[in-house]
Amino acid sequence: MNLLFLMTDQHRVDTLGAYGNSLARTPNLDELARTGTRFDRWYTPTAICTPSRASLLTGQAPFRHKVLANHERNVGYLEDLPEGTFTFPEALKENGWNAGLVGKWHAGTEKTAADYGFDGPTLPGWHNPVDNPDYLAYLKENDLPAYEISDRIRGTLPNGGPGNLLAARLHQPVEATFEYYLATRTIELMRRYAAEGKPFYLATHFFGPHLPYIVPDEYFDLIDPATVELPKSIAETFEGKPPVQRNYSAHWTFDTMPIEVTRKLIAVYWGYVTLIDEQIGRILAVMDELGLRDETTVFFTCDHGEFTGSHRLHDKGPAMYEDIYRTPGIVRVPGAPAQVRTEFVSLLDCTATILDLAGLPTDQAVDSRSLLPLLRGEHPEWQQDIVGEFHGHHFPYPQRMLREDRYKLVVNPDSTNELYDLRNDPDELLNIYHHPEMEPVRSRMLKRLYTLLVERDDRFYHWMTSMYDIGQVDHDPTQSGLDEASYQ
């Protein structure tokens, strides 16, 4: 068995035809979903790059591995995994596997992918590193033009300065794009691995469709903005919600741009997804050409989602909406049935699944569950909810989330908590946490969240108890049937 892991960055689930977007042009990923398992409730453990990627690497939730923020915006957390931390590529290498990673690393600062046993070019950073020596050599070898952009799209900050770059037109042919380059390097490594004959894990980590959306003309103009249906959460008022959300909206300058610009941004974002889909198609075609299809499990997912105007926000950040926590997740195992699964699963679960498919123990991926029973079409007992965590981006901001079938609870210790009825309010516009009739749901979910978190992280009990003592949360953890002895 070989393993091909295709990963994007900051990728909304609703950009794919397989997830219901009728305007999407994603034939390769749609075909992967049609012939494999499409998970409809696939979540990230945290909606920020470095912590989520470190979770994939280790099978540990962010609170456990403690790499809690991106290097570029670190607020005092660890920037690399502690020495001796278990990682799945090292386990694969120790058991005779080849392991390669082409693309975005962003799972640490000083340590690179090579430090964990991965072959491939070293490509650090949060966005396409277009000044990378290997990429520049690729352009030169193929007589391709250098990176150049125009038609920049950005808003205006509250202080009158220019906002973050959100999109731009790229003056390069497709063959010169960073996405094409990554697919080319992946294909080269796949051919090498196929010739060597050892089982392999090969990952392609695209830097997109993370903003800014910088793509050539044919993708910048691929989707007519007039056909784009705006997300209903653009009607967000932030009434009854943590103030940080309104402030974050101002930081991302949503209200300083006409709605036509928002439509264009969404259209360009979808075009970016098409560019990536085509490069994935190139990789999968070579896999078939090499005769590897029937002996290779293919994963497709991302580290987290993207707002792209939803809730009048861009990027990701201190708001645990479905837009950034629910993500695409597709896995095709040779011989397994084509199906759609509705269990709550996580990017974290990829780690144990990779080890299980490789025939290796999964116990060191302590917060991960193998998806193999689900992928085989079985119906094992499975947790009926899922937890998310957030520790800050640009600034410290702790949050915890419990998502179940109908309701979502978000605990914000420094502000108001949130509760959403996703059956009646799928766009999460109305915070019903303080509605009197929701008291039974609120109490039940708080107790369940505290129970799950104390089981995972003994620090959380002390944290919630201290928050209750100073009036920052309205539920006493000591009344949840828990005490300090329950986790010792």
Coordinates of C-alpha atoms in Angstrom, one line a residue:
M1 CA 0.0 0.0 0.0
N2 CA 1.2 3.5 -0.9
L3 CA -0.3 6.7 0.5
L4 CA -0.8 9.9 -1.5
F5 CA -1.8 12.9 0.6
L6 CA -3.1 16.0 -1.2
M7 CA -3.6 19.0 1.0
T8 CA -4.6 22.6 0.4
D9 CA -4.5 25.6 2.7
Q10 CA -7.5 27.7 3.9
H11 CA -10.0 25.8 1.7
R12 CA -13.8 26.3 2.0
V13 CA -15.8 23.1 1.6
D14 CA -18.4 24.8 -0.6
T15 CA -15.9 25.5 -3.4
L16 CA -16.1 21.9 -4.7
G17 CA -18.8 20.4 -7.0
A18 CA -18.8 17.3 -4.8
Y19 CA -20.0 19.4 -1.9
G20 CA -22.8 21.0 -3.9
N21 CA -21.3 24.0 -5.7
S22 CA -23.0 24.0 -9.1
L23 CA -20.6 26.6 -10.5
A24 CA -17.4 24.8 -9.3
R25 CA -15.0 23.5 -11.9
T26 CA -13.3 20.8 -9.9
P27 CA -13.6 17.6 -12.0
N28 CA -10.6 15.8 -10.5
L29 CA -11.6 16.2 -6.9
D30 CA -15.2 15.5 -7.7
E31 CA -14.2 12.2 -9.4
L32 CA -12.1 11.4 -6.3
A33 CA -15.1 11.9 -4.2
R34 CA -17.4 9.9 -6.5
T35 CA -15.0 6.9 -6.4
G36 CA -14.0 7.2 -2.7
T37 CA -15.5 8.3 0.6
R38 CA -16.7 11.8 1.0
F39 CA -16.9 12.9 4.6
D40 CA -19.6 15.5 5.1
R41 CA -18.7 16.4 8.7
W42 CA -14.9 16.7 8.5
Y43 CA -13.5 19.3 10.9
T44 CA -10.1 20.8 11.7
P45 CA -9.0 20.6 15.3
T46 CA -8.1 24.4 15.1
A47 CA -8.5 26.9 12.3
I48 CA -5.0 28.1 12.0
C49 CA -2.1 26.7 9.9
T50 CA 0.8 25.7 12.1
P51 CA -1.2 24.1 15.0
S52 CA -3.4 22.1 12.7
R53 CA -0.4 20.9 10.6
A54 CA 1.5 19.9 13.8
S55 CA -1.6 17.9 14.8
L56 CA -1.5 16.0 11.5
L57 CA 2.1 15.3 12.0
T58 CA 1.7 14.0 15.6
G59 CA -1.8 12.8 16.0
Q60 CA -2.0 15.1 19.0
A61 CA -4.5 17.9 19.6
P62 CA -3.0 21.4 19.7
F63 CA -3.3 21.7 23.5
R64 CA -1.1 18.6 23.8
H65 CA 1.7 19.3 21.3
K66 CA 1.7 23.0 22.4
V67 CA 2.6 24.5 19.0
L68 CA -0.3 26.9 19.2
A69 CA 0.3 29.8 16.8
N70 CA 1.8 30.6 13.4
H71 CA 5.4 31.8 13.5
E72 CA 4.5 35.0 11.7
R73 CA 2.0 36.0 14.4
N74 CA 3.3 34.1 17.4
V75 CA 2.2 35.4 20.8
G76 CA 4.6 33.5 23.0
Y77 CA 3.8 29.8 22.3
L78 CA 6.3 27.1 21.3
E79 CA 7.4 27.3 17.6
D80 CA 8.6 23.7 17.2
L81 CA 7.5 20.4 18.6
P82 CA 9.4 19.3 21.7
E83 CA 12.3 16.9 21.2
G84 CA 11.1 13.3 21.2
T85 CA 7.6 14.0 20.1
F86 CA 6.1 11.1 18.1
T87 CA 5.5 11.9 14.4
F88 CA 4.1 9.5 11.7
P89 CA 6.8 10.1 9.0
E90 CA 9.5 9.0 11.4
A91 CA 7.5 5.9 12.2
L92 CA 7.1 5.2 8.4
K93 CA 10.8 5.7 7.7
E94 CA 11.8 3.4 10.6
N95 CA 9.7 0.7 9.0
G96 CA 11.1 0.9 5.5
W97 CA 8.9 3.4 3.8
N98 CA 9.9 6.3 1.6
A99 CA 8.3 9.6 2.8
G100 CA 8.2 12.8 0.7
L101 CA 6.5 16.2 1.2
V102 CA 6.4 18.7 -1.6
G103 CA 4.9 22.1 -0.7
K104 CA 4.0 24.1 2.3
W105 CA 5.6 22.9 5.6
H106 CA 4.5 25.5 8.2
A107 CA 4.5 23.0 11.0
G108 CA 7.4 24.6 12.8
T109 CA 10.0 27.3 12.6
E110 CA 13.5 26.0 13.0
K111 CA 12.8 22.4 12.2
T112 CA 12.0 21.6 8.5
A113 CA 10.2 18.7 6.9
A114 CA 13.6 17.0 6.4
D115 CA 14.1 16.9 10.2
Y116 CA 11.1 14.5 10.4
G117 CA 12.4 12.3 7.5
F118 CA 10.6 13.8 4.5
D119 CA 12.3 14.0 1.1
G120 CA 11.5 17.1 -1.1
P121 CA 12.4 20.8 -1.4
T122 CA 12.4 22.9 1.7
L123 CA 9.5 25.4 1.3
P124 CA 8.8 27.4 4.4
G125 CA 6.4 30.3 4.8
W126 CA 2.7 31.0 4.9
H127 CA 2.2 31.8 1.2
N128 CA 3.8 30.8 -2.1
P129 CA 7.6 31.5 -1.6
V130 CA 8.1 32.8 -5.1
D131 CA 11.7 33.7 -4.3
N132 CA 12.6 30.1 -3.3
P133 CA 15.8 29.0 -5.1
D134 CA 14.3 25.7 -6.3
Y135 CA 11.3 27.5 -7.8
L136 CA 13.6 30.1 -9.5
A137 CA 15.7 27.3 -10.9
Y138 CA 12.5 25.6 -12.2
L139 CA 11.6 28.8 -14.0
K140 CA 15.0 29.2 -15.5
E141 CA 15.3 25.5 -16.6
N142 CA 12.0 25.8 -18.4
D143 CA 12.5 29.4 -19.8
L144 CA 9.4 30.7 -17.9
P145 CA 8.8 34.3 -16.9
A146 CA 9.2 35.5 -13.3
Y147 CA 6.5 36.3 -10.9
E148 CA 4.6 39.6 -11.6
I149 CA 1.2 40.8 -10.5
S150 CA -1.3 43.7 -11.1
D151 CA -4.9 44.5 -10.4
R152 CA -4.4 44.3 -6.6
I153 CA -7.6 44.1 -4.5
R154 CA -7.5 45.4 -0.9
G155 CA -9.7 47.5 1.4
T156 CA -8.9 50.4 3.7
L157 CA -7.9 50.0 7.4
P158 CA -9.6 52.0 10.1
N159 CA -6.5 54.2 10.3
G160 CA -6.8 55.0 6.6
G161 CA -4.0 52.8 5.5
P162 CA -4.2 50.1 2.9
G163 CA -5.6 46.8 4.0
N164 CA -4.1 43.3 3.5
L165 CA -3.8 42.2 -0.1
L166 CA -6.7 39.9 -0.9
A167 CA -6.3 39.1 -4.6
A168 CA -4.2 40.0 -7.7
R169 CA -3.8 39.1 -11.3
L170 CA -0.7 37.0 -12.0
H171 CA 1.3 37.7 -15.2
Q172 CA 2.6 34.2 -15.8
P173 CA 1.4 31.2 -17.8
V174 CA 0.0 28.3 -15.9
E175 CA 3.2 26.3 -16.3
A176 CA 5.1 29.0 -14.4
T177 CA 2.7 29.1 -11.4
F178 CA 3.8 27.8 -8.1
E179 CA 1.0 25.3 -8.1
Y180 CA 2.2 23.8 -11.4
Y181 CA 5.7 23.7 -10.1
L182 CA 4.6 21.8 -6.9
A183 CA 2.7 19.2 -9.0
T184 CA 5.8 18.8 -11.3
R185 CA 8.1 18.2 -8.3
T186 CA 5.5 15.7 -6.8
I187 CA 5.4 13.8 -10.1
E188 CA 9.2 13.6 -10.3
L189 CA 9.3 12.2 -6.7
M190 CA 6.5 9.8 -7.4
R191 CA 8.4 8.4 -10.4
R192 CA 11.5 8.0 -8.3
Y193 CA 9.6 6.2 -5.6
A194 CA 7.8 3.9 -8.1
A195 CA 11.2 2.9 -9.6
E196 CA 12.6 2.2 -6.1
G197 CA 9.7 -0.2 -5.3
K198 CA 9.4 0.6 -1.6
P199 CA 6.0 1.6 -0.2
F200 CA 5.8 5.3 0.0
Y201 CA 3.9 8.2 1.6
L202 CA 3.9 11.2 -0.7
A203 CA 2.3 14.5 0.2
T204 CA 1.6 17.6 -1.9
H205 CA 0.8 20.6 0.3
F206 CA -0.4 23.5 -1.9
F207 CA -0.1 26.9 -0.4
G208 CA -3.4 28.0 -1.9
P209 CA -6.2 28.8 -2.1
H210 CA -5.1 30.8 1.0
L211 CA -5.4 34.5 0.4
P212 CA -4.2 36.5 -1.4
Y213 CA -5.7 34.8 -4.4
I214 CA -3.0 35.4 -7.0
V215 CA -3.7 33.6 -10.3
P216 CA -3.3 34.0 -14.1
D217 CA -5.9 35.6 -16.3
E218 CA -7.8 32.4 -17.1
Y219 CA -8.5 31.7 -13.5
F220 CA -8.8 35.3 -12.3
D221 CA -11.6 35.7 -14.9
L222 CA -12.9 32.1 -15.0
I223 CA -16.1 32.7 -12.9
D224 CA -18.5 35.6 -13.8
P225 CA -18.9 37.5 -10.5
A226 CA -22.6 38.1 -11.4
T227 CA -23.3 34.4 -11.1
V228 CA -21.9 34.2 -7.5
E229 CA -24.4 33.8 -4.8
L230 CA -23.3 35.7 -1.7
P231 CA -23.2 33.9 1.6
K232 CA -26.2 34.7 3.7
S233 CA -23.9 35.5 6.6
I234 CA -22.9 38.7 4.9
A235 CA -26.0 40.0 6.7
E236 CA -24.0 39.6 10.0
T237 CA -24.6 42.4 12.5
F238 CA -22.4 41.0 15.4
E239 CA -25.3 41.7 17.7
G240 CA -25.0 39.6 20.9
K241 CA -21.6 38.2 19.8
P242 CA -18.1 38.7 21.1
P243 CA -16.8 42.2 20.2
V244 CA -13.6 40.7 18.8
Q245 CA -15.6 39.7 15.7
R246 CA -16.7 43.2 14.8
N247 CA -13.1 44.5 15.4
Y248 CA -11.7 41.7 13.3
S249 CA -14.1 42.6 10.5
A250 CA -12.7 46.1 10.5
H251 CA -9.2 44.7 10.4
W252 CA -10.1 42.8 7.3
T253 CA -11.7 45.9 5.8
F254 CA -14.9 44.2 4.6
D255 CA -17.1 47.3 4.9
T256 CA -14.7 49.5 3.0
M257 CA -15.2 47.5 -0.3
P258 CA -18.3 47.5 -2.5
I259 CA -20.3 44.3 -2.6
E260 CA -19.3 43.9 -6.3
V261 CA -15.7 43.5 -5.1
T262 CA -16.8 40.8 -2.6
R263 CA -18.4 38.9 -5.5
K264 CA -15.2 39.2 -7.5
L265 CA -13.1 38.0 -4.6
I266 CA -15.3 34.9 -4.3
A267 CA -15.1 34.3 -8.0
V268 CA -11.3 34.6 -8.0
Y269 CA -11.1 32.3 -5.0
W270 CA -13.1 29.6 -6.9
G271 CA -10.8 30.1 -9.9
Y272 CA -7.9 29.5 -7.6
V273 CA -9.5 26.2 -6.5
T274 CA -9.8 25.2 -10.2
L275 CA -6.1 25.9 -10.8
I276 CA -5.3 23.6 -7.9
D277 CA -7.8 20.9 -9.0
E278 CA -6.0 20.8 -12.4
Q279 CA -2.7 20.2 -10.8
I280 CA -4.1 17.5 -8.7
G281 CA -5.4 16.0 -11.9
R282 CA -1.9 15.9 -13.3
I283 CA -0.6 14.1 -10.2
L284 CA -3.4 11.5 -10.3
A285 CA -2.9 10.9 -14.0
V286 CA 0.8 10.0 -13.5
M287 CA -0.2 7.8 -10.6
D288 CA -2.5 5.9 -13.0
E289 CA 0.2 5.9 -15.7
L290 CA 2.6 4.2 -13.3
G291 CA 0.1 1.5 -12.5
L292 CA -0.2 2.6 -8.9
R293 CA -4.0 3.3 -8.6
D294 CA -4.9 -0.1 -7.2
E295 CA -2.2 0.0 -4.5
T296 CA -2.4 3.7 -3.4
T297 CA -4.8 5.3 -0.9
V298 CA -5.5 8.9 -1.8
F299 CA -6.4 11.6 0.8
F300 CA -7.6 15.0 0.0
T301 CA -8.2 17.6 2.7
C302 CA -6.9 21.0 4.0
D303 CA -5.7 22.5 7.2
H304 CA -8.8 24.7 7.8
G305 CA -11.3 26.9 5.9
E306 CA -11.5 30.5 4.9
F307 CA -14.1 33.3 5.5
T308 CA -14.0 34.9 2.0
G309 CA -16.6 37.5 3.0
S310 CA -18.7 35.2 5.2
H311 CA -19.7 37.0 8.4
R312 CA -18.1 40.1 6.9
L313 CA -14.7 38.6 7.5
H314 CA -11.7 37.4 5.6
D315 CA -8.8 34.9 6.4
K316 CA -9.5 33.0 9.7
G317 CA -9.4 34.0 13.3
P318 CA -11.3 34.2 16.6
A319 CA -14.7 33.1 15.4
M320 CA -15.5 29.4 15.4
Y321 CA -17.9 29.4 12.5
E322 CA -18.5 26.4 10.1
D323 CA -16.8 28.4 7.3
I324 CA -13.4 27.8 8.8
Y325 CA -13.9 24.7 11.0
R326 CA -15.8 22.4 8.6
T327 CA -13.6 21.4 5.7
P328 CA -13.5 19.0 2.7
G329 CA -12.3 15.5 3.5
I330 CA -12.1 12.8 0.8
V331 CA -10.3 9.4 1.1
R332 CA -10.2 6.7 -1.6
V333 CA -8.9 3.3 -0.5
P334 CA -8.4 0.6 -3.2
G335 CA -11.2 -1.9 -3.0
A336 CA -13.3 0.1 -0.5
P337 CA -16.9 1.2 -1.4
A338 CA -17.8 4.6 -2.8
Q339 CA -19.9 6.3 -0.1
V340 CA -20.8 9.4 1.8
R341 CA -20.3 9.4 5.6
T342 CA -21.9 11.7 8.1
E343 CA -19.9 10.9 11.2
F344 CA -18.0 13.7 12.9
V345 CA -14.3 13.2 11.9
S346 CA -11.2 15.3 12.0
L347 CA -8.0 16.2 10.2
L348 CA -6.4 14.7 13.4
D349 CA -7.8 11.3 12.4
C350 CA -5.6 11.2 9.4
T351 CA -2.6 10.3 11.5
A352 CA -4.0 7.1 13.0
T353 CA -5.5 6.2 9.6
I354 CA -2.1 6.6 7.9
L355 CA -0.4 4.4 10.5
D356 CA -3.3 1.8 10.3
L357 CA -3.0 1.6 6.5
A358 CA 0.7 1.1 6.9
G359 CA 0.2 -1.7 9.3
L360 CA 1.7 0.2 12.2
P361 CA 0.5 0.8 15.8
T362 CA -1.7 3.8 16.2
D363 CA -1.5 4.2 20.0
Q364 CA 1.1 7.0 19.9
A365 CA -1.2 9.2 17.8
V366 CA -3.1 9.7 21.1
D367 CA -5.8 12.1 20.0
S368 CA -6.4 10.4 16.6
R369 CA -8.8 7.7 15.5
S370 CA -8.3 5.4 12.5
L371 CA -11.0 6.1 9.8
L372 CA -10.4 2.7 8.2
P373 CA -13.5 1.0 9.6
L374 CA -15.6 3.9 8.2
L375 CA -13.7 3.8 4.9
R376 CA -14.5 0.1 4.6
G377 CA -18.2 0.8 4.9
E378 CA -18.5 -0.5 8.5
H379 CA -20.7 1.1 11.2
P380 CA -18.7 1.1 14.4
E381 CA -19.7 3.0 17.5
W382 CA -18.5 6.6 16.9
Q383 CA -18.5 9.8 18.9
Q384 CA -21.6 11.9 18.2
D385 CA -19.9 15.3 18.5
I386 CA -16.6 16.9 18.0
V387 CA -14.4 19.4 19.9
G388 CA -12.4 22.3 18.4
E389 CA -9.9 24.7 20.1
F390 CA -8.3 28.0 19.3
H391 CA -5.5 29.8 21.1
G392 CA -5.1 33.0 19.1
H393 CA -4.0 34.5 15.8
H394 CA -2.4 38.0 15.8
F395 CA -3.2 38.1 19.5
P396 CA -4.0 35.5 22.3
Y397 CA -7.6 34.5 22.3
P398 CA -8.7 31.2 23.8
Q399 CA -11.9 29.5 22.6
R400 CA -13.3 26.0 22.8
M401 CA -16.1 24.6 20.6
L402 CA -18.5 21.6 20.9
R403 CA -20.3 20.7 17.7
E404 CA -23.1 18.2 17.7
D405 CA -25.8 17.2 15.2
R406 CA -28.1 20.3 15.8
Y407 CA -26.3 22.7 18.0
K408 CA -22.9 24.3 18.3
L409 CA -21.5 25.8 21.6
V410 CA -18.5 28.1 21.7
V411 CA -17.0 29.1 25.0
N412 CA -15.3 32.5 25.0
P413 CA -13.9 32.9 28.6
D414 CA -13.2 36.7 28.1
S415 CA -16.6 37.5 26.5
T416 CA -20.1 36.2 25.8
N417 CA -20.5 32.5 24.9
E418 CA -22.2 31.5 21.7
L419 CA -24.8 28.9 20.9
Y420 CA -26.2 28.3 17.4
D421 CA -29.1 26.1 16.2
L422 CA -27.6 24.8 13.0
R423 CA -30.9 23.3 11.9
N424 CA -32.8 26.6 11.9
D425 CA -29.9 28.9 11.6
P426 CA -27.2 27.2 9.4
D427 CA -25.5 30.5 8.8
E428 CA -24.9 31.1 12.5
L429 CA -26.3 34.6 12.6
L430 CA -28.3 34.4 15.8
N431 CA -26.5 33.7 19.1
I432 CA -29.2 32.0 21.3
Y433 CA -26.8 31.3 24.2
H434 CA -28.7 33.6 26.6
H435 CA -32.2 32.7 25.4
P436 CA -34.1 31.4 28.5
E437 CA -35.7 28.5 26.6
M438 CA -32.2 27.3 25.7
E439 CA -31.1 26.7 29.3
P440 CA -31.5 22.9 29.1
V441 CA -29.4 22.7 25.9
R442 CA -26.9 25.1 27.2
S443 CA -26.4 23.3 30.5
R444 CA -26.2 19.9 28.8
M445 CA -23.6 21.0 26.2
L446 CA -21.5 22.9 28.8
K447 CA -21.3 19.8 30.9
R448 CA -20.5 17.6 27.9
L449 CA -17.8 20.1 26.7
Y450 CA -16.2 20.3 30.2
T451 CA -16.2 16.5 30.5
L452 CA -14.5 16.0 27.1
L453 CA -11.9 18.7 27.8
V454 CA -11.1 17.5 31.3
E455 CA -10.6 14.0 29.8
R456 CA -8.1 15.5 27.3
D457 CA -6.5 18.4 29.1
D458 CA -6.3 18.6 32.9
R459 CA -5.4 22.3 32.7
F460 CA -8.8 23.1 31.4
Y461 CA -10.5 22.3 34.7
H462 CA -8.4 24.8 36.5
W463 CA -8.9 27.4 33.7
M464 CA -12.7 27.1 33.7
T465 CA -12.9 27.1 37.5
S466 CA -10.9 30.3 37.7
M467 CA -13.0 31.9 35.0
Y468 CA -16.1 31.0 36.9
D469 CA -14.7 32.4 40.1
I470 CA -14.1 35.8 38.6
G471 CA -17.5 35.8 36.8
Q472 CA -16.2 35.3 33.2
V473 CA -18.3 32.2 32.6
D474 CA -21.8 31.5 34.0
H475 CA -21.5 27.7 34.6
D476 CA -19.7 26.3 37.6
P477 CA -17.5 23.4 36.4
T478 CA -17.7 21.9 39.9
Q479 CA -21.4 21.3 39.2
S480 CA -20.7 19.3 36.1
G481 CA -20.1 16.1 38.0
L482 CA -16.3 16.7 37.8
D483 CA -13.6 17.4 40.2
E484 CA -9.9 17.6 40.3
A485 CA -9.6 13.9 41.2
S486 CA -11.5 12.9 38.1
Y487 CA -8.5 13.3 35.9
Q488 CA -5.7 12.3 38.3

